[in-house]
mmCIF file of C-alpha atoms in Angstrom:
data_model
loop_
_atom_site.group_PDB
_atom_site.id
_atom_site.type_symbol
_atom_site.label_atom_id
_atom_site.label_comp_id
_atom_site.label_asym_id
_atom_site.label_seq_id
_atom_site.Cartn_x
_atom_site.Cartn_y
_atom_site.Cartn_z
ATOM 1 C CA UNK J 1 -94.181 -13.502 -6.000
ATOM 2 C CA UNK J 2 -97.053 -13.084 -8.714
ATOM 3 C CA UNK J 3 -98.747 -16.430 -7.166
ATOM 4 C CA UNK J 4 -98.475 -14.005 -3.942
ATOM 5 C CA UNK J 5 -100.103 -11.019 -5.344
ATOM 6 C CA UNK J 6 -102.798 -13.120 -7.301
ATOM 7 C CA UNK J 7 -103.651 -14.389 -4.124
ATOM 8 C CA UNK J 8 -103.794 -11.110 -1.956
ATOM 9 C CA UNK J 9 -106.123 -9.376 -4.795
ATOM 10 C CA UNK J 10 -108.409 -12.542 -4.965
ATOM 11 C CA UNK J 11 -108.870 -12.272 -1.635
ATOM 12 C CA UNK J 12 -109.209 -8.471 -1.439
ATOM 13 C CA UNK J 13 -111.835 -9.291 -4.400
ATOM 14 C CA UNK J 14 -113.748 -11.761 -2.280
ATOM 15 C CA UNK J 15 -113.470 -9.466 1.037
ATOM 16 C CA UNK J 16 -115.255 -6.399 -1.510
ATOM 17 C CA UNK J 17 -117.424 -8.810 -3.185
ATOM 18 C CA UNK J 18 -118.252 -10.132 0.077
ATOM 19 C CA UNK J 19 -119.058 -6.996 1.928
ATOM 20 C CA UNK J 20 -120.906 -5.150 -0.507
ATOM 21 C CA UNK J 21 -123.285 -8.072 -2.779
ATOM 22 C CA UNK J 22 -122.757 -11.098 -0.479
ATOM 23 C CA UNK J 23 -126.140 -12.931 -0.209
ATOM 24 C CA UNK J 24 -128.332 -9.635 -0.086
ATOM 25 C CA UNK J 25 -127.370 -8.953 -3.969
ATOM 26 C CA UNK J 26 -130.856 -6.402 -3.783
ATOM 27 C CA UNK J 27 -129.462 -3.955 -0.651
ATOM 28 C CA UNK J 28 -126.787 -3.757 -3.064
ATOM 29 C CA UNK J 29 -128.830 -2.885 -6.208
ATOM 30 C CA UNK J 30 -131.260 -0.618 -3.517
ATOM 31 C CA UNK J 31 -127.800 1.286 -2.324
ATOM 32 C CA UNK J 32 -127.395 2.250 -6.287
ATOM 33 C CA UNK J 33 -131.246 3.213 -6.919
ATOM 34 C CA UNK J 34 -130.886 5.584 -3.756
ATOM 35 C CA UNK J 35 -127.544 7.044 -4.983
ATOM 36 C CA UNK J 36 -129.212 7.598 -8.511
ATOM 37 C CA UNK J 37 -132.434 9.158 -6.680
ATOM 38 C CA UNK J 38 -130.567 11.367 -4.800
ATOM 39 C CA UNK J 39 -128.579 12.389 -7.502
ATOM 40 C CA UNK J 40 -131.651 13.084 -9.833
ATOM 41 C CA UNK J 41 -133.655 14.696 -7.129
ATOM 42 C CA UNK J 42 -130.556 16.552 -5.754
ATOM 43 C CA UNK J 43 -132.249 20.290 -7.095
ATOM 44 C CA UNK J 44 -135.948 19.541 -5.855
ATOM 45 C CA UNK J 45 -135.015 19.640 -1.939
ATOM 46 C CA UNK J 46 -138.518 18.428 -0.166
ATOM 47 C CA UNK J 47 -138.657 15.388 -2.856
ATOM 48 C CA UNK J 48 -135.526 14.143 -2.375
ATOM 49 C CA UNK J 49 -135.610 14.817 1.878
ATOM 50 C CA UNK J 50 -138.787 12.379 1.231
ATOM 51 C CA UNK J 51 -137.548 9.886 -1.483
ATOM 52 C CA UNK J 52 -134.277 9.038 -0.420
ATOM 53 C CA UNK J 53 -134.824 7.433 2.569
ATOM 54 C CA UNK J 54 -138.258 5.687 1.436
ATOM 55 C CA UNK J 55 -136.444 4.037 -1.367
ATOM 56 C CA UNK J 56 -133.502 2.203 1.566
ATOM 57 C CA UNK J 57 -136.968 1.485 3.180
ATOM 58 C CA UNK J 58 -138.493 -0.028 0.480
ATOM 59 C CA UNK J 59 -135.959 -2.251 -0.392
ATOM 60 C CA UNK J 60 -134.932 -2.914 3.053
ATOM 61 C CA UNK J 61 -138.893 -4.719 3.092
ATOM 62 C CA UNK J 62 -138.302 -6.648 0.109
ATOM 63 C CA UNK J 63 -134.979 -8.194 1.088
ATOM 64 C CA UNK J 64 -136.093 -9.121 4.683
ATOM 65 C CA UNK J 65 -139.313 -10.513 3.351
ATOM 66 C CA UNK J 66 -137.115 -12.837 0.630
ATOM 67 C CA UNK J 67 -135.245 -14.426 3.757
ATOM 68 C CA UNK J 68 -138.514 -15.020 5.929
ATOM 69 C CA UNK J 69 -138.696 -18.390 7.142
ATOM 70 C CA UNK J 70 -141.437 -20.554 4.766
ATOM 71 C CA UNK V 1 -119.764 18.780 20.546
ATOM 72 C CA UNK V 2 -122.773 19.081 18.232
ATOM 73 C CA UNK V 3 -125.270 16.688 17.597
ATOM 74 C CA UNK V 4 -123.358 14.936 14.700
ATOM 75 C CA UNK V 5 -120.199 14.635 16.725
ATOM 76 C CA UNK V 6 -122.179 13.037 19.531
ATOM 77 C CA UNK V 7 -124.121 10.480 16.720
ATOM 78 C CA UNK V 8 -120.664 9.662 15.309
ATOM 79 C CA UNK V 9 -119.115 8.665 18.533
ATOM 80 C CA UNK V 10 -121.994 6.622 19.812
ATOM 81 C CA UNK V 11 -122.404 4.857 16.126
ATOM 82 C CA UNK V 12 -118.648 4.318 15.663
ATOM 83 C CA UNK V 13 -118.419 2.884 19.388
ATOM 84 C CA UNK V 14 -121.546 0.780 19.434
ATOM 85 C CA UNK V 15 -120.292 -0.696 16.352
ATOM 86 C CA UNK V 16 -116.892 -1.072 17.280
ATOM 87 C CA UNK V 17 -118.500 -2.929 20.575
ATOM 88 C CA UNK V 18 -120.322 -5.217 18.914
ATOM 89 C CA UNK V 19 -117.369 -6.500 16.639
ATOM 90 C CA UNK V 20 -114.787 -6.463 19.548
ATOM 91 C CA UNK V 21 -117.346 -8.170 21.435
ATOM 92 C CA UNK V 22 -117.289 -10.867 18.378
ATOM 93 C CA UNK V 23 -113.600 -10.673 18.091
ATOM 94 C CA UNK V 24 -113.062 -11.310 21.964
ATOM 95 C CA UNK V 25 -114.982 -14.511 21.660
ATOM 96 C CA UNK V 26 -112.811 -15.982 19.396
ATOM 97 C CA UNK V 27 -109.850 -14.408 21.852
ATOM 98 C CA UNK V 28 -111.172 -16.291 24.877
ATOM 99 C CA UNK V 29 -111.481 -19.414 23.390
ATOM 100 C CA UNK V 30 -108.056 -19.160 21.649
ATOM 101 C CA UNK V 31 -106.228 -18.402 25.627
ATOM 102 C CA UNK V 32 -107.939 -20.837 27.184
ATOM 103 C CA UNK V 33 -107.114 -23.529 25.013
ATOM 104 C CA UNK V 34 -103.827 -22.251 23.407
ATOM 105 C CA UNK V 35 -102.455 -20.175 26.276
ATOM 106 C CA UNK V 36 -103.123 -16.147 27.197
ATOM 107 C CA UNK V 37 -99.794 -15.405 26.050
ATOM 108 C CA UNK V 38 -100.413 -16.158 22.130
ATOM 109 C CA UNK V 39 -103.674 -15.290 22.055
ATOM 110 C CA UNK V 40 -103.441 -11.737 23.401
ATOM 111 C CA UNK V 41 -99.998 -11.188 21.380
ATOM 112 C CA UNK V 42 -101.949 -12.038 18.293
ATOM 113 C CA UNK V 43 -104.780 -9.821 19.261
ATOM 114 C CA UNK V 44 -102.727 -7.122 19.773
ATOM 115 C CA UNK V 45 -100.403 -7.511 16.335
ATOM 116 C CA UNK V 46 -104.118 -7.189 14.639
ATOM 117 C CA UNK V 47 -104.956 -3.519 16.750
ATOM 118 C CA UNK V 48 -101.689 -2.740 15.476
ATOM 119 C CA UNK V 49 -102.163 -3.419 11.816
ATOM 120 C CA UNK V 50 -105.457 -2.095 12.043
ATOM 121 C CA UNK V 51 -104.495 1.445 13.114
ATOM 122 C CA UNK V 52 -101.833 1.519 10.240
ATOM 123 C CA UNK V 53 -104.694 0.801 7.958
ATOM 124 C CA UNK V 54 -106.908 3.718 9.591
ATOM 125 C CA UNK V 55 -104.064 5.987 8.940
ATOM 126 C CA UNK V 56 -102.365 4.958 5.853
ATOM 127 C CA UNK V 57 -106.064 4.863 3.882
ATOM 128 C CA UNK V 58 -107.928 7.497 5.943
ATOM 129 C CA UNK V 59 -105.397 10.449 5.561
ATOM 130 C CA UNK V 60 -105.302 10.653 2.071
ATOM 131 C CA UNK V 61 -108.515 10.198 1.319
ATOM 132 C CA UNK V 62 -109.387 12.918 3.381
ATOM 133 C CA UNK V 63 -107.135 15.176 1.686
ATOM 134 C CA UNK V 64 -106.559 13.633 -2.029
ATOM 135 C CA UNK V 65 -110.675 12.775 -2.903
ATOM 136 C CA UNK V 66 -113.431 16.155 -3.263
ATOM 137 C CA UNK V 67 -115.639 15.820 -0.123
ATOM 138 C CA UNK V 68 -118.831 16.028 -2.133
ATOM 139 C CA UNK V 69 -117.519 12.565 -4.020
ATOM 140 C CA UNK V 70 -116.149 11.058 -0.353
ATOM 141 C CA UNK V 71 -119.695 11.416 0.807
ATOM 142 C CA UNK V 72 -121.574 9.830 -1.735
ATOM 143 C CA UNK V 73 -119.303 7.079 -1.920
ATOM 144 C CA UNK V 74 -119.124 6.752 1.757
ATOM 145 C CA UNK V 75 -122.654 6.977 2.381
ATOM 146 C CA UNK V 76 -123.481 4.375 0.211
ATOM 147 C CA UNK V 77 -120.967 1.818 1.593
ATOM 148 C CA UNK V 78 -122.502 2.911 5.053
ATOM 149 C CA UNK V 79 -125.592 2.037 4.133
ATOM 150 C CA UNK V 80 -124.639 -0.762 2.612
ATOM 151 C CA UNK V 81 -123.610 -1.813 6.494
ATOM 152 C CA UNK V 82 -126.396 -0.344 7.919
ATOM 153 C CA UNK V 83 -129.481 -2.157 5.796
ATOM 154 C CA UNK V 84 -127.495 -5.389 6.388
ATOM 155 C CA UNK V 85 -127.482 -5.191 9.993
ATOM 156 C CA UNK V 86 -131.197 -3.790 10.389
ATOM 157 C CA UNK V 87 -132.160 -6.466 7.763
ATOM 158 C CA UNK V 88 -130.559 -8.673 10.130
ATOM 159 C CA UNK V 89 -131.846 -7.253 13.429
ATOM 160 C CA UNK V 90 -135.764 -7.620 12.338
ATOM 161 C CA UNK V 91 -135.207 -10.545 11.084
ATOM 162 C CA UNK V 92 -133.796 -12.447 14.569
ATOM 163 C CA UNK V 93 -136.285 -10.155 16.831
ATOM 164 C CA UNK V 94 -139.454 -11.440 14.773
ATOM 165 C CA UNK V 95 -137.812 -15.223 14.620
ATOM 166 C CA UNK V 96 -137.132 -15.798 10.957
ATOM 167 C CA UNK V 97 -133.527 -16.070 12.113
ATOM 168 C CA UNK V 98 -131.673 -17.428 15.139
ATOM 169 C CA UNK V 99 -130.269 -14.844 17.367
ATOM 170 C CA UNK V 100 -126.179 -14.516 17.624
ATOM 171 C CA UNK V 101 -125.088 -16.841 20.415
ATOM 172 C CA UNK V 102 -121.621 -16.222 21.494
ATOM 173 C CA UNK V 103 -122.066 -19.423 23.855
ATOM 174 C CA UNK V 104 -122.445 -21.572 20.685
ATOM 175 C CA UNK V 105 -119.388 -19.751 18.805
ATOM 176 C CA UNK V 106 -117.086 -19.902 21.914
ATOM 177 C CA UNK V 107 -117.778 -23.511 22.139
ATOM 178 C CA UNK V 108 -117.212 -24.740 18.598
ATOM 179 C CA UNK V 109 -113.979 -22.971 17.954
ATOM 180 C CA UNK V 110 -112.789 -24.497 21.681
ATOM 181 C CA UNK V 111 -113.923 -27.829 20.108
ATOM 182 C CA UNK V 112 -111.601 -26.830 17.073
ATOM 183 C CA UNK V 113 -108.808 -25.817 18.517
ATOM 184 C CA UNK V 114 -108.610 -28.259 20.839
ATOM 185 C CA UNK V 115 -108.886 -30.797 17.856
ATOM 186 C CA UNK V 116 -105.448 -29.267 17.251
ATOM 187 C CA UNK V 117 -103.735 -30.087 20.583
ATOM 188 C CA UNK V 118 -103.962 -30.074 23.945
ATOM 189 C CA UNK V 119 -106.348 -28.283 26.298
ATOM 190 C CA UNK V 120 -105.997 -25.217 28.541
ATOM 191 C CA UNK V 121 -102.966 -24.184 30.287
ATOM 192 C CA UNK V 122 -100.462 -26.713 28.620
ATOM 193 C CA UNK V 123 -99.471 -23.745 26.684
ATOM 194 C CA UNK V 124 -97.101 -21.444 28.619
ATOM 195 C CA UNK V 125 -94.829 -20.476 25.636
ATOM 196 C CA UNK V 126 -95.883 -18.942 22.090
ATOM 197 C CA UNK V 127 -98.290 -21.036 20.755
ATOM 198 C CA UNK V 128 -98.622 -20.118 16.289
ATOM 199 C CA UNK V 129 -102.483 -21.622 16.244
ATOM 200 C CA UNK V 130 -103.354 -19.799 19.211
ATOM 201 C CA UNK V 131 -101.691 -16.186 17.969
ATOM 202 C CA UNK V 132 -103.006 -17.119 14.560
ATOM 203 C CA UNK V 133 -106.583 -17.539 15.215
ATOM 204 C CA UNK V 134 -106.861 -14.620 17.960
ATOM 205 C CA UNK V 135 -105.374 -12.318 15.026
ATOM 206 C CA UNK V 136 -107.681 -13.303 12.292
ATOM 207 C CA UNK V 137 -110.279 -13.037 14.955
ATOM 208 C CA UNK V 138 -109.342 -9.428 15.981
ATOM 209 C CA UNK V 139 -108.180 -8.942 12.545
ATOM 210 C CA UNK V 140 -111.406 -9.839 10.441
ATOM 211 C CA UNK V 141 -114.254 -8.249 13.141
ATOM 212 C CA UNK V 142 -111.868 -5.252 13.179
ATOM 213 C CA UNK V 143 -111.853 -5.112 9.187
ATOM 214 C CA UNK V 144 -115.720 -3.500 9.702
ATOM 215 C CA UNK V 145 -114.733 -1.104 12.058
ATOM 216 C CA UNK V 146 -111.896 0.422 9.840
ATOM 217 C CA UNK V 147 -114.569 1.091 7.252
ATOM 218 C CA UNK V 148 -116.936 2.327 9.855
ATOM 219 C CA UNK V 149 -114.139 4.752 11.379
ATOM 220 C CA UNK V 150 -113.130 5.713 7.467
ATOM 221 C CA UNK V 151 -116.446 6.078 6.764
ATOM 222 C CA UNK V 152 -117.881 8.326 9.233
ATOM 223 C CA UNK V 153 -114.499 9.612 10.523
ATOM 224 C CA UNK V 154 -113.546 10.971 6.461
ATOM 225 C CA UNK V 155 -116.943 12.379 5.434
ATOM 226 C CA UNK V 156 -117.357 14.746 8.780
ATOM 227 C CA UNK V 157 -113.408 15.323 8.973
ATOM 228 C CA UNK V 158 -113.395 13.947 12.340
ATOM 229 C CA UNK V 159 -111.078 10.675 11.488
ATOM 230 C CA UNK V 160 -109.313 11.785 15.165
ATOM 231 C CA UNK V 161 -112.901 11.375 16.902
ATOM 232 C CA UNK V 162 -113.969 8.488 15.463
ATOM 233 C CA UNK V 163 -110.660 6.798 15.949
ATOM 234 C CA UNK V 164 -110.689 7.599 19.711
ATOM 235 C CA UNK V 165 -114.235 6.304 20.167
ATOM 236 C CA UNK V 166 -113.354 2.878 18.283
ATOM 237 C CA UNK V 167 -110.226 2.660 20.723
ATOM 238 C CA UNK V 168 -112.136 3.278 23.713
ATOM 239 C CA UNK V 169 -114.703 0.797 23.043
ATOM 240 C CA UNK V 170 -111.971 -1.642 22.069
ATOM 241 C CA UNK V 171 -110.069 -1.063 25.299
ATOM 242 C CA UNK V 172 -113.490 -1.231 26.983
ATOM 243 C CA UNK V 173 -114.844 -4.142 25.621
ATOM 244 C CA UNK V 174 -111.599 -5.628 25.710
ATOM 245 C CA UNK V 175 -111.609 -4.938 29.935
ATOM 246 C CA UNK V 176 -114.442 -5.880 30.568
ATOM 247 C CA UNK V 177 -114.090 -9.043 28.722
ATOM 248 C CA UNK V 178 -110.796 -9.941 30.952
ATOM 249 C CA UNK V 179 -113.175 -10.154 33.581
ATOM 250 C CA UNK V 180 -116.501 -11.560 32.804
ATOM 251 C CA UNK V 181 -114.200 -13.788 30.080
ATOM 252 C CA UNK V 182 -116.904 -16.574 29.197
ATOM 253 C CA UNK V 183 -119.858 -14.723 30.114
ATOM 254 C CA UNK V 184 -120.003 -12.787 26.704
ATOM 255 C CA UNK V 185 -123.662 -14.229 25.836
ATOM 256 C CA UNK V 186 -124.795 -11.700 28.697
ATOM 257 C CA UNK V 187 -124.117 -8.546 26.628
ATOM 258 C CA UNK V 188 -127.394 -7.478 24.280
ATOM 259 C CA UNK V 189 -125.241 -8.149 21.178
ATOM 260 C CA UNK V 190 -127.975 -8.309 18.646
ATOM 261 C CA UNK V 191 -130.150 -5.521 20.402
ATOM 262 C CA UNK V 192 -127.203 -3.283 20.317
ATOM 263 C CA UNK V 193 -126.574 -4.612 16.225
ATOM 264 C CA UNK V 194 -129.592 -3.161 16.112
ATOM 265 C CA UNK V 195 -129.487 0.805 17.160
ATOM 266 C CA UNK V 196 -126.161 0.533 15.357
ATOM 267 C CA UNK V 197 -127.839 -0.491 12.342
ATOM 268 C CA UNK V 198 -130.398 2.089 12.662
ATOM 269 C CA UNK V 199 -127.291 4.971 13.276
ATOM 270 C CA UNK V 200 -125.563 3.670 10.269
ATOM 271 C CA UNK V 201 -128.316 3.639 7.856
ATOM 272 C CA UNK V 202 -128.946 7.336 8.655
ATOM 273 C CA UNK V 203 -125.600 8.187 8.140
ATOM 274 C CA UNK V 204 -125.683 6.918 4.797
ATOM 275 C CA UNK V 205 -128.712 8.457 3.909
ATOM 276 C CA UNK V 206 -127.957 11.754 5.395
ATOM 277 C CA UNK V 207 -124.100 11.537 3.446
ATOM 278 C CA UNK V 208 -125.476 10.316 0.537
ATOM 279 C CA UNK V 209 -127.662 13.348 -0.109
ATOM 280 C CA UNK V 210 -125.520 15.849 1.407
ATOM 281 C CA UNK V 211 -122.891 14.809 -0.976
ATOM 282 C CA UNK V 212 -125.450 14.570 -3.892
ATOM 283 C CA UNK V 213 -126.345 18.481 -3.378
ATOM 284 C CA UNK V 214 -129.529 17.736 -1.190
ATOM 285 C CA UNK V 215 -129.679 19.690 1.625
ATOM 286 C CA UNK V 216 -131.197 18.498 4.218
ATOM 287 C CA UNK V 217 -133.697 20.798 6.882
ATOM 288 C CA UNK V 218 -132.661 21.384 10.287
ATOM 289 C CA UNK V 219 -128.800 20.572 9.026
ATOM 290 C CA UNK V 220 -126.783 17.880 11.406
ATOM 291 C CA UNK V 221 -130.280 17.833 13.347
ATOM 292 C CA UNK V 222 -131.874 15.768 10.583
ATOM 293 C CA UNK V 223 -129.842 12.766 11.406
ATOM 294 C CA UNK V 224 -131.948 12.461 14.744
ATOM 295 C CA UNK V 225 -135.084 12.693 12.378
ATOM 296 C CA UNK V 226 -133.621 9.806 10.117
ATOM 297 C CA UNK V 227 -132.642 7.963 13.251
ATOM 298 C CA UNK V 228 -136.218 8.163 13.991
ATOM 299 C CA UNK V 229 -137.417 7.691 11.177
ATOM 300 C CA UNK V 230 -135.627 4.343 10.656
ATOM 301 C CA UNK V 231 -135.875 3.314 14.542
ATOM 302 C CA UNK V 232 -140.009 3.543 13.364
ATOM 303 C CA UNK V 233 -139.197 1.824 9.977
ATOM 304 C CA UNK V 234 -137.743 -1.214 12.482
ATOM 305 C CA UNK V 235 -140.229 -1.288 14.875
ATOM 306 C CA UNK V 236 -142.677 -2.036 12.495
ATOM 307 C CA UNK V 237 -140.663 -4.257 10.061
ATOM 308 C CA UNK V 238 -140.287 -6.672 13.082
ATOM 309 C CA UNK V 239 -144.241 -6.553 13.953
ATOM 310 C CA UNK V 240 -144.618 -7.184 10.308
ATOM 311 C CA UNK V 241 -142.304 -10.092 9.987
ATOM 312 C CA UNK V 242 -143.676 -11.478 13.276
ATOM 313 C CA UNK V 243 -147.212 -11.614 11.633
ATOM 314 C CA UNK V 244 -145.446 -13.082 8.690
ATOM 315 C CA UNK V 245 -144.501 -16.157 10.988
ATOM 316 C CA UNK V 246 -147.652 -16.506 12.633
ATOM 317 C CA UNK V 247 -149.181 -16.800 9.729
ATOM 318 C CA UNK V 248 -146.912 -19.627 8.230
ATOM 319 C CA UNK V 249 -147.442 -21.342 11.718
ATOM 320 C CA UNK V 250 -151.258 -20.864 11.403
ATOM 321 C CA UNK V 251 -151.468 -22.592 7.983
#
C-alpha cells in the first residue's frame, strides 16, 4: 500500500516537474520574474501593461536561441 | 458572448484539437493492430476519468481559492504552456527543429505493438495492450487539456464553457479521425500549436496581471492586443531564427 502511494506521488512529482521545468528550466525561471514584475509594478498601470509581457518576450528569445541548431 | 468568451473557446478547442489529434494517433495505431474494440474502450475509460478530474479539481478551486490568487497562479502555469509551445512553434517553422510527424509516430508505435502480437484484425475480443496503450494515449495528451480547461475555465468562471468547447473538439477530432483514420499528417498540427501557443501566452499574461492588481486598458479587449502583440513577437522570432540558420550554413 505505501510502495503504492510512493509510487503515485513520484510520478505525480515527475508529471509537475515535468510540465513546469522539463528541459526549458529558463521559461520556468522567466514565468517567476514576470509574476514578481507584475507584482512589483502592479500600482504603476502603463509600466506594468508594458513590462509584463516584454519580460515572457525576452526570455522566450533567450530560450529559443539556447536550442538553435549549431 | 464577449470577446474573452469567444478567445477562451477558440484557445481551449484549438488546444484540445491538437492533443486529441496526438492522442488519436496513438488510438489508430492501437485498433488497427490490437482490434477497434479495445482501443476505443480504452479511449473512452480515459474521457471518462478525465471529466471526473475536470470536476472533482475544478469545482473547488473555483469556490475554495480567492480569484485574485487563482489568477496569478493560473496565469503563470498558462504561460508556462504557452512559451513552451511558441518556443516550440518558431523553432520547427525556422528549421532548428523537425516538425511533428504523425506519419512517423503512427508507424513506430504500429511497429511496437505489433512486436507484441499479431497484426490487424486478429483481435476481435478485448485485447489489455491494445485498451492499455489507447488509454495512456487519450489519457496523457488529455492530461494538458484538463489544465488548459482548469486554467482558463477557473480564472474567467466559465469552467461550463470551456468544458463544452474541449468536448466538442474531442468529439470532433475524434469524428473526423474515424474517417480520414491514417491520414492525420494532413491536419496543420504544428501551425495550429502555434496560434494556440500565441492564445495561451496572452492568457497568462493578461491573468497574471489582472490577478496581480494591474489593470489592463480596453479590459477583456486587451487580450486581442496581447494576441497581437505575441502573434508579431512570433513572426519575427521565426525570421530571426531562420537568419540564425543561414548563417550557421553560410560559415
Amino acid at each position: 500500500m505505501i510502495t503504492a502511494i510512493g509510487k503515485y506521488a513520484t510520478a505525480f512529482g515527475r508529471f509537475w516537474w515535468d510540465f513546469l521545468i522539463g528541459d526549458t528550466p529558463e521559461l520556468f525561471v522567466g514565468v517567476l520574474v514576470t509574476v514578481g514584475a507584475a507584482l512589483a509594478l502592479r500600482h504603476e498601470r502603463a509600466a506594468a501593461v508594458v513590462t509584463v509581457p516584454l519580460v515572457t518576450v525576452v526570455f522566450l528569445a533567450v530560450s529559443t536561441y539556447r536550442a538553435r541548431k549549431r | 458572448m464577449n470577446t474573452s468568451n469567444i478567445v477562451l473557446v477558440l484557445a481551449v478547442f484549438g488546444a484540445s484539437a491538437v492533443e486529441m489529434v496526438e492522442a488519436l494517433t496513438i488510438v489508430v495505431a492501437a485498433g488497427t493492430t490490437r482490434g477497434w474494440r479495445s482501443a476505443f474502450e480504452g479511449s473512452a475509460v480515459a474521457v471518462a476519468v478525465l471529466a471526473i478530474i475536470v470536476g472533482a479539481v475544478g469545482v473547488p478551486l473555483i469556490h475554495l481559492v480567492p480569484i485574485d490568487v487563482l489568477r496569478v497562479i493560473i496565469g503563470a502555469l498558462l504561460l508556462v504552456l504557452g512559451l513552451g509551445w511558441m518556443r516550440k512553434a518558431i523553432l520547427r517553422s525556422s528549421g532548428h527543429k523537425a516538425m511533428h510527424d504523425e506519419d512517423a509516430i503512427f508507424a513506430s508505435t504500429v511497429a511496437e505493438l505489433q512486436e507484441e502480437g499479431s497484426g490487424a484484425g486478429t483481435h476481435p475480443r478485448r485485447d489489455a495492450l491494445g485498451f492499455a496503450i489507447a488509454f495512456k494515449g487519450v489519457f496523457l495528451e488529455g492530461m494538458e487539456v484538463v489544465l488548459i480547461v482548469l486554467s482558463l475555465g477557473s480564472s474567467s468562471h466559465r469552467l461550463g464553457l470551456a468544458s463544452v468547447a474541449a468536448g466538442a473538439a474531442v468529439l470532433i477530432v475524434g469524428g473526423v479521425g474515424v474517417v480520414v483514420a491514417r491520414q492525420l499528417s494532413e491536419v496543420p498540427e504544428n501551425a495550429m500549436k502555434m496560434s494556440v501557443g500565441i492564445m495561451l501566452t496572452s492568457f497568462g499574461v493578461f491573468w497574471l496581471g489582472e490577478g496581480s492588481g494591474v489593470h489592463w486598458p480596453g479590459s477583456d479587449l486587451a487580450i486581442l492586443v496581447l494576441i497581437a502583440f505575441f502573434a508579431a513577437v512570433t513572426t519575427v522570432g521565426i525570421a530571426g531564427m531562420r537568419g540564425v540558420l543561414k548563417e550557421r550554413v553560410e560559415a
